[in-house]
XYZ file of C-alpha atoms in Angstrom:
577
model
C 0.000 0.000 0.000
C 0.804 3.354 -0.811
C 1.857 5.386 2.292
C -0.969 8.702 3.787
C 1.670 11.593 2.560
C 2.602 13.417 5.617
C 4.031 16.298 3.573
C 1.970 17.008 0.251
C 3.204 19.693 -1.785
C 1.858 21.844 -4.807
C 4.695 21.858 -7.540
C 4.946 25.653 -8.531
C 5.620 27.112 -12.410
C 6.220 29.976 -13.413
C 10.151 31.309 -12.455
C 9.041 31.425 -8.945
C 12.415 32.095 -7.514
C 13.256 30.964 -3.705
C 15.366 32.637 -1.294
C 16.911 30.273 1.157
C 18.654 31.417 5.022
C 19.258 34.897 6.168
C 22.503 35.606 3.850
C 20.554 35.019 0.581
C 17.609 36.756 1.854
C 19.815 39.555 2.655
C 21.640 39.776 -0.467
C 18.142 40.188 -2.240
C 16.501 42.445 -0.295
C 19.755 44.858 0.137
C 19.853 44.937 -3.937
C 16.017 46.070 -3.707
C 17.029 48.879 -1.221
C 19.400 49.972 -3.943
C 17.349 49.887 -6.606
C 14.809 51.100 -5.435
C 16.871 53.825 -2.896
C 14.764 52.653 -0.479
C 15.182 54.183 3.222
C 12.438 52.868 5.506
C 12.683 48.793 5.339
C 9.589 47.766 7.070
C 9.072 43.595 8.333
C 5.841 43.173 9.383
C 5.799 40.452 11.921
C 2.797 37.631 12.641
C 2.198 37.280 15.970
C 4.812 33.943 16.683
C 7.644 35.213 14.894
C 10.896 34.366 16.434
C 11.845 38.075 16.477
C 14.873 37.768 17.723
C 16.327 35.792 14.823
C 15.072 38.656 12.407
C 18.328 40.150 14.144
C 20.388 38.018 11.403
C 19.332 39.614 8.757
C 18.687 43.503 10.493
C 22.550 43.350 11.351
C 23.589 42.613 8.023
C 21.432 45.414 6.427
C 23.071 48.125 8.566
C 20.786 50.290 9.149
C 21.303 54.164 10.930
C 18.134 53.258 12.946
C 16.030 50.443 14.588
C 12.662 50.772 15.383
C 10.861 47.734 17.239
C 6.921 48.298 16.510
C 6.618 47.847 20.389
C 7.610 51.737 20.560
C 4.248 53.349 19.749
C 1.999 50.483 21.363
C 0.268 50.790 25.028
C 1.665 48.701 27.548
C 0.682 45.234 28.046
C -1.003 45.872 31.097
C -3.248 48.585 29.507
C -4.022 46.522 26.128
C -4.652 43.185 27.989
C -7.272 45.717 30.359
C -8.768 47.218 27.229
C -10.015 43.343 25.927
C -10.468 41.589 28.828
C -14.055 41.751 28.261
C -12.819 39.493 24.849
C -10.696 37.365 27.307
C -12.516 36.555 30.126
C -11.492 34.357 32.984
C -12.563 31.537 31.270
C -9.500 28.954 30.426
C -11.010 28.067 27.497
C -13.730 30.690 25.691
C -13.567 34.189 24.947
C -15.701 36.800 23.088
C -14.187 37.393 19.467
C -12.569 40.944 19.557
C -13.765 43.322 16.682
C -10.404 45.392 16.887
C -7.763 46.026 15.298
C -4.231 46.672 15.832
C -4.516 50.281 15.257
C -6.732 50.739 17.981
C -4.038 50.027 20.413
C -1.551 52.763 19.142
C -0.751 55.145 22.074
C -0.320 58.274 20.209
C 2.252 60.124 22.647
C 4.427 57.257 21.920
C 3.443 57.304 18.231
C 4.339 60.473 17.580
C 7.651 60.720 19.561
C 8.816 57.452 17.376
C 7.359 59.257 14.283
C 10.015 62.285 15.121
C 13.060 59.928 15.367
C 12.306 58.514 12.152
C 11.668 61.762 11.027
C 14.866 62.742 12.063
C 16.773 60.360 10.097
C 14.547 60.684 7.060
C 17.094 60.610 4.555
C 19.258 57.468 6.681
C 18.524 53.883 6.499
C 15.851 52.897 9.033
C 14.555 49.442 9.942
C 11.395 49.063 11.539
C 10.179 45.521 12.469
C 7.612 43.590 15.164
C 4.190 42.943 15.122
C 2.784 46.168 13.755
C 5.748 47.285 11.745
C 3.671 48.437 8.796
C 1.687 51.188 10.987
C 4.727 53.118 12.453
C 5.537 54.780 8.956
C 5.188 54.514 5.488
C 8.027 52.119 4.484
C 10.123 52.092 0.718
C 9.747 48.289 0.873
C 7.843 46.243 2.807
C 8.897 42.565 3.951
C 6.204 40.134 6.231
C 7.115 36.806 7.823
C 4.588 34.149 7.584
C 3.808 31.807 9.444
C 1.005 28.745 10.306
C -1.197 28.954 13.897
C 0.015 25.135 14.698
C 3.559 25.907 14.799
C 2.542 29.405 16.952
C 0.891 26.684 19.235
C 4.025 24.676 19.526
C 5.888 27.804 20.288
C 3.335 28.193 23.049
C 3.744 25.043 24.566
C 7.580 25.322 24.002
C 7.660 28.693 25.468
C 9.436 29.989 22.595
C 6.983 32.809 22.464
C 4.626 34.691 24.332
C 1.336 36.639 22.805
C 1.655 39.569 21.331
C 2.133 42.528 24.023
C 1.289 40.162 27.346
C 4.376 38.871 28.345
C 2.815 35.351 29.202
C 5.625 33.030 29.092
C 4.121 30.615 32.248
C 1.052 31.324 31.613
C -0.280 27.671 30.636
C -1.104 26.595 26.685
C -5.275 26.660 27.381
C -5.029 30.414 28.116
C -2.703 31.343 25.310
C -3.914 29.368 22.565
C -7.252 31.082 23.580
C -5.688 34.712 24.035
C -4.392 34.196 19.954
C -7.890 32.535 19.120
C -10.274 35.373 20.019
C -7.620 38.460 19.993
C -3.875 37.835 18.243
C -5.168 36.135 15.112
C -7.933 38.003 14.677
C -5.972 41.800 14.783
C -3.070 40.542 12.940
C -5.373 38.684 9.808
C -7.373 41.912 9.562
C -4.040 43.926 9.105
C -2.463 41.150 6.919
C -5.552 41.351 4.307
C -4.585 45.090 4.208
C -1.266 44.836 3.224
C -1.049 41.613 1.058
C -1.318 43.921 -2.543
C 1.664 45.841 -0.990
C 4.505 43.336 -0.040
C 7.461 43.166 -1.790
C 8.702 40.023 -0.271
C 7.101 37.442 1.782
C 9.284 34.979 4.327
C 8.739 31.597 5.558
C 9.699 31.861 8.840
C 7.652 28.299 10.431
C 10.847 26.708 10.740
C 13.967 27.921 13.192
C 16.405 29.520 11.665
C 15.411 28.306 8.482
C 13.905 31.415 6.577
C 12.751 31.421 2.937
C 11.926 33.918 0.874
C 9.567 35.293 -2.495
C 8.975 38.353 -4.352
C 5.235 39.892 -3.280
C 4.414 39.167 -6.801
C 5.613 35.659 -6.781
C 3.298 34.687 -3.891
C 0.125 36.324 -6.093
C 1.315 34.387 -8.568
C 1.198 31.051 -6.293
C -1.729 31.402 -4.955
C -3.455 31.462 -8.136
C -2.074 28.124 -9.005
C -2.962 26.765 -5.816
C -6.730 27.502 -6.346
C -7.440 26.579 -9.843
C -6.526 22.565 -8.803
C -7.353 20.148 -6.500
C -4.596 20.132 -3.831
C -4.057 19.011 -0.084
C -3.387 20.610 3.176
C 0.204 19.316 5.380
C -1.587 17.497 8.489
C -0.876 17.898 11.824
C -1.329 15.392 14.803
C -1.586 15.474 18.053
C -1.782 13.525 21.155
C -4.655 13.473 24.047
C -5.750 11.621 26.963
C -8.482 9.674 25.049
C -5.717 8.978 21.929
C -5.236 5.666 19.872
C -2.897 4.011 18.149
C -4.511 3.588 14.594
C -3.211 6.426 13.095
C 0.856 5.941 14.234
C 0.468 2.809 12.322
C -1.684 3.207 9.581
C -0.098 6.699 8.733
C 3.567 5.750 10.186
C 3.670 9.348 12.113
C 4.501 10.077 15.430
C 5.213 6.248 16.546
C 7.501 8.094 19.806
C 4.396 9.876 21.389
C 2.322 8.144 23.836
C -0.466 8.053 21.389
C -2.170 10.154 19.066
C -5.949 11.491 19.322
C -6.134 13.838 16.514
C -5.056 14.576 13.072
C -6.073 17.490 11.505
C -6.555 17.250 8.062
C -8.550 20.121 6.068
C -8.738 22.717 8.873
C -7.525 25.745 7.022
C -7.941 28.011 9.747
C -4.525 26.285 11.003
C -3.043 24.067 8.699
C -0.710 24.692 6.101
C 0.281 24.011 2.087
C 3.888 23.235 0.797
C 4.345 25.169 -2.045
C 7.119 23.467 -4.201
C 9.513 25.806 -5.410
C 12.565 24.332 -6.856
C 13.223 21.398 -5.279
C 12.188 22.968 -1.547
C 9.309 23.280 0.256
C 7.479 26.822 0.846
C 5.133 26.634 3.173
C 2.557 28.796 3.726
C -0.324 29.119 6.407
C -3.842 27.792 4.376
C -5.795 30.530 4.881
C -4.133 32.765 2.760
C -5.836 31.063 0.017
C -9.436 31.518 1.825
C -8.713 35.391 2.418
C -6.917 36.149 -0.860
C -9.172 33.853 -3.713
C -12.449 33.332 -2.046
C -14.598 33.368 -5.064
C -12.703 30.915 -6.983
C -11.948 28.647 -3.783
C -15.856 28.619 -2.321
C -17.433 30.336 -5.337
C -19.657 32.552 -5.138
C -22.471 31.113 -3.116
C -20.657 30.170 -0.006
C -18.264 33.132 -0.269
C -21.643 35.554 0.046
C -22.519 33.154 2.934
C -19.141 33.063 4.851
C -17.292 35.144 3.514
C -13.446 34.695 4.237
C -14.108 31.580 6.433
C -13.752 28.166 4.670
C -16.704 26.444 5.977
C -15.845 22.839 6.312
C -13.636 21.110 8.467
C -12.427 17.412 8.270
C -9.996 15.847 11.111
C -9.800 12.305 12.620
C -10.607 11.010 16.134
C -8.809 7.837 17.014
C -9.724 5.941 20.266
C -8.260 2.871 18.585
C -6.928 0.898 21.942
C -7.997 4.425 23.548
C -10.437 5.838 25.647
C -13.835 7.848 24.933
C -14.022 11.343 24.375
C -15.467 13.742 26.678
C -19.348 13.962 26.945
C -20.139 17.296 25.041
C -22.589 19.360 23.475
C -21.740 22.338 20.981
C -23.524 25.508 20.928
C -26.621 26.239 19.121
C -26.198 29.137 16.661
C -27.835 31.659 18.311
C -25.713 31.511 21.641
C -22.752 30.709 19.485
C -23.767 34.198 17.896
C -24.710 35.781 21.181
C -22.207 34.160 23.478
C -19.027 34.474 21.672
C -19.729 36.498 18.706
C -19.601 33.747 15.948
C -21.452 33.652 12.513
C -22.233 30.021 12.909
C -22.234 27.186 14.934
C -20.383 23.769 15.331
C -22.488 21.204 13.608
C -20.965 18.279 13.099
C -20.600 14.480 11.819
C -19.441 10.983 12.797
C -18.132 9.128 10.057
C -17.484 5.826 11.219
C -13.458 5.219 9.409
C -12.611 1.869 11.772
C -14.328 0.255 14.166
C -13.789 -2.515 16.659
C -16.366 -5.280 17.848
C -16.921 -3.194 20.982
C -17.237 0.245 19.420
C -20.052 2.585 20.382
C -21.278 6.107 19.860
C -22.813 8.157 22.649
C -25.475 10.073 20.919
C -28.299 11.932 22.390
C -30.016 11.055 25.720
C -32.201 8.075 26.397
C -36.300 8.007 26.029
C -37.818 9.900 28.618
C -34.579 11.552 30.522
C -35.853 14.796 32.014
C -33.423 17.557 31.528
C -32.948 18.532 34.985
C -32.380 15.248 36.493
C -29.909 15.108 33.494
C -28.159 18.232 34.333
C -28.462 17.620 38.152
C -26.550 14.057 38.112
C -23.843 16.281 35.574
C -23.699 18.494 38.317
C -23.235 16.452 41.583
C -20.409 14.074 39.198
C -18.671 17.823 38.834
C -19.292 18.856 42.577
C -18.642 16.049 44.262
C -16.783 13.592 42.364
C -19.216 11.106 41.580
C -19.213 9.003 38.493
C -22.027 10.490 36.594
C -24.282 7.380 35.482
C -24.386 7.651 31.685
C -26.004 4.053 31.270
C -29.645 6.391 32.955
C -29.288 8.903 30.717
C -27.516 8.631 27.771
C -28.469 6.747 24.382
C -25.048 4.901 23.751
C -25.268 2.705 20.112
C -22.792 0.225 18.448
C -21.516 1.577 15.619
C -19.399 -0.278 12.483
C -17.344 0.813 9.687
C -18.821 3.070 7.103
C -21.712 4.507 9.759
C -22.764 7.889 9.673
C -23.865 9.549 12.294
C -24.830 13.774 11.777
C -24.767 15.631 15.095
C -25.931 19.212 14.822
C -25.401 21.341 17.445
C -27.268 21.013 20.607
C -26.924 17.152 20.684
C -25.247 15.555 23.336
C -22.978 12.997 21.894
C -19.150 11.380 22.152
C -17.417 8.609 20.622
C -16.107 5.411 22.381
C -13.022 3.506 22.656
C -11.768 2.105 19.618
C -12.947 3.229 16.729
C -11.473 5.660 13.926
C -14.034 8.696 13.720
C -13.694 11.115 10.060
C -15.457 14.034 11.558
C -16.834 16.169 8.762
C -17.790 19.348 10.531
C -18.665 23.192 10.367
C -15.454 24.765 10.751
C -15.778 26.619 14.218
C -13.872 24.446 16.354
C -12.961 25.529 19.956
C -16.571 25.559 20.812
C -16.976 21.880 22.564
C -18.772 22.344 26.265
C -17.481 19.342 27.931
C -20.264 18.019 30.388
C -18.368 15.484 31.767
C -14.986 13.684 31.692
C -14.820 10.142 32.715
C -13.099 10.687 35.985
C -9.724 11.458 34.481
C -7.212 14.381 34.327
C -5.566 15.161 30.735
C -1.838 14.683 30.424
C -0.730 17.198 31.959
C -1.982 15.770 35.063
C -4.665 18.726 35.514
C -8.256 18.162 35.357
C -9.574 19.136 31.649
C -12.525 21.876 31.508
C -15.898 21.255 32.256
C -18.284 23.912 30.685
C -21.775 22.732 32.382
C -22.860 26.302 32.426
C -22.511 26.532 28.766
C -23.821 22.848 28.624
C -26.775 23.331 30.283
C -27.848 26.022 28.060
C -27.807 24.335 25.158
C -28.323 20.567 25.530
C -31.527 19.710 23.049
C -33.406 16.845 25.644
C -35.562 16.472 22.601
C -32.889 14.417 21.017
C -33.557 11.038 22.201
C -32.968 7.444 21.054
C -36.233 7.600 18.537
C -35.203 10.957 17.904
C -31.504 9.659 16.918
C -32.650 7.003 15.211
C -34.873 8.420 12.962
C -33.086 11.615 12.034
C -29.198 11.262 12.380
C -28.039 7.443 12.102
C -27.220 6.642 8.772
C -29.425 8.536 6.559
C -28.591 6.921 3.495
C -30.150 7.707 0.244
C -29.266 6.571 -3.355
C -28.821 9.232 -5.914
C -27.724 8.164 -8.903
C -25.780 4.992 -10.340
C -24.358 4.372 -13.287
C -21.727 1.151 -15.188
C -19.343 0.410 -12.080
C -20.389 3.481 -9.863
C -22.760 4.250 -6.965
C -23.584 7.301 -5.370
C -25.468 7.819 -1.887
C -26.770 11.428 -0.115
C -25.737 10.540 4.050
C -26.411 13.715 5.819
C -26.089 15.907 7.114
C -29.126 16.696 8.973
C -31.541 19.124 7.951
C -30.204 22.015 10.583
C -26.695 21.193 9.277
C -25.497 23.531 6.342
C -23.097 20.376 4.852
C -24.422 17.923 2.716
C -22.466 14.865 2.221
C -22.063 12.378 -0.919
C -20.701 9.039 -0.804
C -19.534 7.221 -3.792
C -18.778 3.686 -4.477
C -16.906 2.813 -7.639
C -14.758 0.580 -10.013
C -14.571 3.266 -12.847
C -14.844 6.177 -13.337
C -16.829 8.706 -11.604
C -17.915 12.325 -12.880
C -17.967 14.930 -10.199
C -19.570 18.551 -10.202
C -18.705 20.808 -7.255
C -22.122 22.404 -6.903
C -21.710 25.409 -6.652
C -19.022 24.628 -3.492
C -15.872 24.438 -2.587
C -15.581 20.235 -2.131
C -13.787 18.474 0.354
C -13.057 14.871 0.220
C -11.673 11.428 1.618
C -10.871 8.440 0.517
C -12.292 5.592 2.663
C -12.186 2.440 1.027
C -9.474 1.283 -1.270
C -5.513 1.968 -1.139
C -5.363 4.958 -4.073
C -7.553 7.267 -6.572
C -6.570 9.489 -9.633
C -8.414 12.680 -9.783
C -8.360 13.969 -12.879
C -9.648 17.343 -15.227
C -12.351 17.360 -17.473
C -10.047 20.459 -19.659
C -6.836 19.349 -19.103
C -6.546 22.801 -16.828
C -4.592 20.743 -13.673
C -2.490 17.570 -13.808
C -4.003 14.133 -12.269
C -3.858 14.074 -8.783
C -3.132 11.199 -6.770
C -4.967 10.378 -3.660
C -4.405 7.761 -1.066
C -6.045 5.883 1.506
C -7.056 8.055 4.467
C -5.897 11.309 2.605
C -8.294 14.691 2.508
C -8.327 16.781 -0.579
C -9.910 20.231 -1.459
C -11.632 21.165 -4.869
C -11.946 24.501 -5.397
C -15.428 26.301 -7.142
C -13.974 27.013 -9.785
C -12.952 23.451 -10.949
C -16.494 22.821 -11.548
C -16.464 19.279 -12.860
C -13.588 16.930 -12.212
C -13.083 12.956 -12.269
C -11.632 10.575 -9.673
C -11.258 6.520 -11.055
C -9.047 3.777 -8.932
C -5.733 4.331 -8.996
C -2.618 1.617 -9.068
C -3.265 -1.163 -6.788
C -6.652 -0.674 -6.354
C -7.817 -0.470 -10.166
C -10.029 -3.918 -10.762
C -11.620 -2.676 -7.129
C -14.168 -0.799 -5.698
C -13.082 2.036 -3.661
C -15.019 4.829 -1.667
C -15.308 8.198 -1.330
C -17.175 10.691 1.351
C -17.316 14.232 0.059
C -18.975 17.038 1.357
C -20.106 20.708 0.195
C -22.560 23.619 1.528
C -25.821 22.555 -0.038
């Protein structure tokens, strides 16, 4: 069998030229400051950014004058006062902040930096940090780039703090949720502003390892990316619930303990390779969502969601694990109200692996009463008891190929061993754990409960008959034709994600309807996806790997591939109907 590729890349054309380590990067962009007599060299930082190794290349510029961005900024004590009402005391939710980085200029700094540079108009100045672009107007503009997993490895690394808090001990939870609902959110509105207007764009996701293209170049890239079918890099991680399914079946991350997740198609934080001679560029995802929306989620979804890819695929593995929390995600309008979202987590189960034993937790058993639900929740929280799921909760055995759609408000987990493709809405730091098996995480601290949340918005409507007859394996033939099948199964009618299956032993035409597609392969070792026009090469897909089509593909076709042509293979794709 072909092996999952941990590290798919997009193969560049064009004359894209790459950049590679500080000295070339300086070489290029000290020729640009001649040509150009450039005097104000601006690098606009991402929150993450290694700062300090930005030194490398400042140094070798020589510049008359240094600026760090910090200069004309409040203090971290008065910016992290001016959002706490985003933050919270919460570990774990905040309120999405509507500023932006502007808002926390203080102007008697501003304006005192503003006369330095002033001062030394006509020398070379260097401004840099996270806000760079705002001090002055620069002669040539550099940004460094980088993905929000490998800022979340900083975090736990203590590499880096957020931006302006000074939050080195502070613990992962709290950080990962400052960047969530403040960090990412300032520094993507002011990256949208400035993309048109950077002359060169750096890698910097790995240490001391800095790449580099022309402003132009990365247009250029993007395009490509978009007008093909093409895959995210994955990222996996490990949890207190985590299998082993994945470190063998995807040969990652065998040294960890185990691993629970892998995200696959999460744009928000994954990343693409873009292959530029021989080397891998790598850029985070959602530069793609924010710079080609239209041709990415075409028109339709794009007026919906605007610059938020609304789909999100990832696997759960409890495969010689444990279950996952008991949860419930928001409903939309105290997702909206709550924490300022546009939509809610709705979600799916699809049912990858499963083991004799396997079950789904999934909605609450005929006749619970909500507060005798909520009160046993409460007394296992209080007091420590185990919470007696076998009184309240509908728990089902599930088997390979189930689908199970779970839109928000429905209390529902997955067991121990199984391999769970959740095909999701893309909002996904919304899960209000109700309770937690009697177990602290790995870190040896209890995880979060969120009954308060929970309680709000747990649907007691949604019981066994209700399960049965409206989420568990809806399946519908559509349409069949020599050697192919294909089946509607879900989502549910208050779920915006319609899914497709397809069985086949030839080939299959696909249409993206009007939506950006994502899809899996499920059964069978490998798939060719190929154009209708000739407009992108074929595409090779293996077992277990996610793929995105854009829009603007419109039609495409995937047949077996290799070792599995003669066989019947699967696919699950979904779409916004």
């Amino acid at each position: 069998m072909m092996a999952y590729d941990l590290y798919p890349q997009i193969d560049m054309k064009g004359g894209i030229v790459l950049y590679t380590g500080y000295d070339e990067i300086w070489k290029k962009v000290d020729d640009a400051i001649k040509q150009r007599k450039a005097n104000v060299i601006t690098i606009e930082c991402y929150p993450g950014t290694l700062e300090e190794e930005l030194e490398q290349l400042i140094n070798q510029l020589k510049p008359d004058l240094i600026i760090h961005a910090d200069e004309i900024f409040l203090s971290s004590e008065e910016i992290t006062a001016k959002i706490q009402d985003h933050l919270t005391d919460d570990r774990v939710f905040g309120v999405m902040s509507n500023h932006a980085l502007a808002d926390f200029i203080d102007e008697e700094k501003f304006d005192k930096t503003l006369a330095k540079i002033n001062h030394a108009r006509d020398k070379k100045i260097v401004i840099y940090g996270v806000g760079a672009s705002l001090v002055a107007p620069s002669d040539l503009l550099l940004y460094t780039n980088l993905a929000r997993w490998e800022i979340q490895l900083r975090y736990r690394a203590k590499k880096v703090c957020n931006w302006k808090a000074n939050n080195w001990e502070e613990e992962t939870l709290r950080k990962v949720k400052r960047a969530y609902y403040f960090d990412w959110r300032i520094a993507d509105k002011l990256k949208m502003s400035l993309f048109d207007k950077v002359d060169f764009m750096l890698d910097v996701n790995k240490e001391n390892q800095p790449k580099m293209i022309a402003g132009h170049d990365y247009q250029m890239a993007l395009s490509q990316v978009v007008q093909r079918p093409f895959r995210l890099v994955p990222y996996f991680d490990s949890g207190v619930w985590g299998g082993k399914w994945m470190q063998e079946k995807f040969n990652v991350a065998k040294d960890k303990i185990n691993l629970a997740w892998c995200f696959d198609c999460v744009p928000e934080e994954n990343s693409i390779y873009l292959g530029i001679n021989g080397e891998k560029f790598e850029i985070p995802a959602n530069d793609i969502v924010y710079q080609r929306p239209v041709s990415l989620l075409g028109e339709k979804v794009y007026g919906r969601y605007g610059t938020s890819f609304p789909i999100r695929f990832d696997y759960l593995d409890t495969m010689g694990g444990d279950n996952l929390s008991l949860q419930v995600h928001p409903k939309v309008e105290y997702a909206q109200e709550t924490f300022g979202l546009h939509y809610t987590q709705d979600e799916s189960y699809y049912i990858l692996e499963a083991e004799e034993d396997a079950v789904i937790y999934l909605g609450v058993k005929n006749g619970v009463e909500k507060q005798s639900l909520v009160d046993a929740l409460k007394s296992s929280q209080e007091e420590g008891k185990r919470f007696p799921d076998e009184d309240f909760i509908y728990r089902k055995k599930i088997k390979k190929h189930d689908h199970y759609s779970i839109p928000a408000g429905t209390i529902h987990c997955s067991g121990k061993n199984s391999v769970v493709l959740e095909i999701s809405s893309t909002p996904n730091r919304f899960t209000f754990k109700l309770w937690d098996w009697e177990r602290v995480d790995l870190d040896g601290k209890p995880r979060p409960i969120h009954l308060e949340h929970g309680e709000k918005n747990i649907d007691i409507s949604r019981d066994e008959d209700w399960v049965e007859k409206e989420v568990s394996n809806q399946v519908v033939k559509i349409a069949e034709g020599d050697g192919w099948t294909e089946e509607k199964t879900g989502l549910h009618i208050r779920e915006p994600i319609e899914t497709r299956r397809h069985w086949f032993s030839s080939e299959v035409m696909h249409e993206t309807q009007d939506s950006v597609n994502v899809l899996t392969l499920v059964e069978g070792e490998e798939i060719i996806v190929t154009s209708v026009n000739a407009s992108f090469e074929p595409f090779v897909i293996h077992y277990g790997e996610t793929f995105i089509v854009p829009e603007c593909v419109k039609q495409y076709k995937i047949s077996p591939h290799g070792p599995s042509v003669g066989s019947t293979v699967g696919t699950i794709k979904a779409f916004i109907r």
